[in-house]
Amino acid sequence: MHLPRLLIIVSLTLTLSSATSPAHRRRRPTPKQYVEIKRPLPFTSLTPSCTLPVLSHDFGNTIGLPSTYTHYNPPINCTWSRAAINLSVAANGTQKNRIAAVWLGAVEILRTSTPEPSTGDSFWIIEKDVTKYSSLLRQPNLTLAITLPNTVNGIFTGFYQLNLTFLYYSNDTSTNAVSLPLSLLPKTDESTMEKSEEIIRILDENYSPNAYDSPADLIIPISAIGGEGFWFIIENGSDVKQKELQIPLNTYRAVIELYISFHANDEFWYSNPPDSYIEQNNLTTGRGNGAYREVWVKIDNSTVGSVIPFPVIFGGGINPLYWNPVVSIGAFDLPSYDIELTPFLGMILDGKVHFFGLGVTDALSFWLVDANLHLWLDDNGVVVKAGTVVSTAPSVSIKRKSKFNKLNGKFKIKVKRKSEFSGWVSSSLGNLTTSVSEKWKFKNEIQYKKKGTYKDVEQKVTVKTEVEVESCDGSDVYSTTVRRKYPLEIKTSNVTGSEVGKYSILSDLETSMEEKRSSDSFTSSLVNTQKANGTMHVDYRVVLSGAANTSQSYSVSDEFGCYSRQVSAADGYISNDTRSVLCASSL
Ligand SMILES: *[C@@H]1O[C@H](CO)[C@@H](O)[C@H](O)[C@H]1NC(C)=O
Ligand SMILES: *[C@@H]1O[C@H](CO)[C@@H](O)[C@H](O)[C@H]1NC(C)=O
Ligand SMILES: *[C@@H]1O[C@H](CO)[C@@H](O)[C@H](O)[C@H]1NC(C)=O
Ligand SMILES: *[C@@H]1O[C@H](CO)[C@@H](O)[C@H](O)[C@H]1NC(C)=O
Ligand SMILES: *[C@@H]1O[C@H](CO)[C@@H](O)[C@H](O)[C@H]1NC(C)=O
Ligand SMILES: *[C@@H]1O[C@H](CO)[C@@H](O)[C@H](O)[C@H]1NC(C)=O
Ligand SMILES: *[C@@H]1O[C@H](CO)[C@@H](O)[C@H](O)[C@H]1NC(C)=O
Ligand SMILES: *[C@@H]1O[C@H](CO)[C@@H](O)[C@H](O)[C@H]1NC(C)=O
Ligand SMILES: *[C@@H]1O[C@H](CO)[C@@H](O)[C@H](O)[C@H]1NC(C)=O
Ligand SMILES: *[C@@H]1O[C@H](CO)[C@@H](O)[C@H](O)[C@H]1NC(C)=O
Ligand SMILES: *[C@@H]1O[C@H](CO)[C@@H](O)[C@H](O)[C@H]1NC(C)=O
Ligand SMILES: *[C@@H]1O[C@H](CO)[C@@H](O)[C@H](O)[C@H]1NC(C)=O
């Protein structure tokens, strides 16, 4: 099947955009909706106890301009225990994919990107649970900022219109309606009130599987000073962004949350060849440095943790036709990454200023990174003390193999990393020792064949993180194991036509986000896989036509129940969409 003649300009990053072509000059009768496939938030089908619209703004030519600000004040006379944001976005023309973020008091609460809308009206809705930022959401007079650098010109006409609303949910039955999410409906036939109580019980008991996991009491941003956004712009591997912080003396737990996105020469970092290949073939691309990146956190110059980010693909990535209307995993709500820092409290719980540093191994320009330090405070007036038990530098082995002859070649990177940190904290909860052990395996293989016109990228990331909290007598207070896998494979062929400037890109992609969590009281699992294949015909960086198939299989099982969804999309439309709230075990 072929799309109607599309006029899409492909930049070096394959960003999609389009000038009006005859077939598209007429507006779509109904606006087009883009979607990121995931489970609806379980509690958003309850009636919120309060709704607070905070910002409504059109982002036209915003590049280089300051963020858009407003004042945030928590809703008055509102009882709530959970909160969500609803970001409703519309575009009224062709536009490139753009990156955006929302900060509350300089603390990032959402990183998002736009698809590449074409002519006409389009929209999408992003709902996100922000309960973990509760302490912040209860503070008056905060600055809320949104940054969305966009450019409007004769070709890229689209303005992005954003409406941001906060929704607050109460666990008080009387204020909740009884429209229950299907996945939470009790199996037995009970009265609606009982159902409502049931859902609230599930939310209360299981949403925070352990009191230890409740929202932090204080969140300190490790972010830039604002201006054009509070994210740090990291331009290379030696670019370290630092912030001096003094943490409260009554802190008994600390977690750092990282927000990460990668752009320009590192937008597809996982497919970058080593520099030797680029240099010896006299290529002009800036996309080198090999295919390994690690975002790290240091305190006073010692590494306390790092992550390999999930490869979120933006709306123009690989083949722009793939992400219409189903966007790639994480494109609307980029994942953030938590690192348990409690074992390091012994280092920083001294009333002194410490340096928190963020950086990206082997980065090329540019990465947008910032962090939130979540702190839990002891308000019982006891003196909190902490000490380090085990803190050895992580053991890392990086093996790189590179073999090429002109444009054909094979590059392999294998990384193994193991870390173990442990520290005690004595507070009114007792003298607890937190141990964090983490093992990683990273494997990346890039193959070029057919004079470099065929490229196969295969990457596997496997991470196992164990957090264990023990009391003095050795009994477990809390323990959790998280296993993550991010497999990715992308094959592309560049078929050159007989005419100068004309070529076709055939590609095939598979990406997956898999996560299994287990602790004493619960287990959860998520498998979210996308497969796409297709062709695009390009003439001097303009996509004339193409065909694309995207399918996604999403399945989650946790304390809220089960939810699975299978979606197929082709050439801009969803062709098959099936949902189920049945758990595999009950089938
Ligand atoms: C979010 O906003 C959109 C657009 O206003 C609306 O359709 C949707 O129902 C809202 N979601 C929630 C959970 O309120
Ligand atoms: C808040 O609720 C109380 C008790 O119902 C009421 O007296 C007060 O006027 C309310 N305040 C506002 C600002 O609505
Ligand atoms: C934003 O809100 C305004 C006013 O309610 C509404 O007219 C507009 O359609 C909304 N836009 C989006 C993208 O939800
Ligand atoms: C898009 O919206 C902006 C702001 O409302 C408006 O100025 C612009 O003319 C609109 N563009 C199109 C193509 O409708
Ligand atoms: C709110 O904060 C601003 C600065 O961020 C300050 O100038 C203003 O006085 C504050 N208002 C109140 C009511 O605290
Ligand atoms: C890395 O980036 C920083 C920030 O832009 C710059 O000051 C520094 O010179 C760069 N270093 C190298 C080696 O390019
Ligand atoms: C790259 O350029 C150099 C110098 O111009 C030339 O000697 C060499 O043959 C070129 N290599 C390739 C693979 O084209
Ligand atoms: C961290 O390292 C840098 C460069 O190696 C050095 O200049 C700085 O003083 C160190 N900072 C601390 C807090 O040790
Ligand atoms: C807490 O326990 C650790 C060993 O588990 C011990 O070394 C430390 O002295 C204890 N701290 C306090 C304040 O009792
Ligand atoms: C595909 O090959 C053509 C002709 O060699 C080249 O101009 C074009 O940049 C290549 N496209 C991509 C996306 O690699
Ligand atoms: C994608 O793959 C399917 C099954 O392998 C094949 O039938 C289809 O033709 C391919 N589509 C494109 C556009 O390459
Ligand atoms: C739609 O998807 C479901 C589940 O993957 C499958 O069983 C069904 O046959 C598909 N229907 C069509 C029309 O392709």
PDB file of N, CA and C in Angstrom, residues 20 167 200 248 526 556:
ATOM      1  N   THR A  20       2.810  21.527   2.197  1.00  0.00           N
ATOM      2  CA  THR A  20       1.524  21.061   1.721  1.00  0.00           C
ATOM      3  C   THR A  20       1.668  20.493   0.320  1.00  0.00           C
ATOM      4  N   LEU A 167      -4.669  16.887  38.351  1.00  0.00           N
ATOM      5  CA  LEU A 167      -5.849  16.192  38.866  1.00  0.00           C
ATOM      6  C   LEU A 167      -5.489  15.592  40.216  1.00  0.00           C
ATOM      7  N   ILE A 200     -10.222   1.387  46.546  1.00  0.00           N
ATOM      8  CA  ILE A 200      -9.442   2.249  47.426  1.00  0.00           C
ATOM      9  C   ILE A 200      -8.532   1.413  48.318  1.00  0.00           C
ATOM     10  N   PRO A 248      19.284  17.986  54.448  1.00  0.00           N
ATOM     11  CA  PRO A 248      18.843  18.108  55.844  1.00  0.00           C
ATOM     12  C   PRO A 248      19.449  16.997  56.711  1.00  0.00           C
ATOM     13  N   LEU A 526       6.161  -6.083  33.222  1.00  0.00           N
ATOM     14  CA  LEU A 526       5.774  -5.278  32.072  1.00  0.00           C
ATOM     15  C   LEU A 526       6.557  -5.777  30.870  1.00  0.00           C
ATOM     16  N   VAL A 556       0.942  -5.728  31.021  1.00  0.00           N
ATOM     17  CA  VAL A 556       1.395  -5.405  32.366  1.00  0.00           C
ATOM     18  C   VAL A 556       0.584  -6.221  33.348  1.00  0.00           C
TER      19      VAL A 556
END
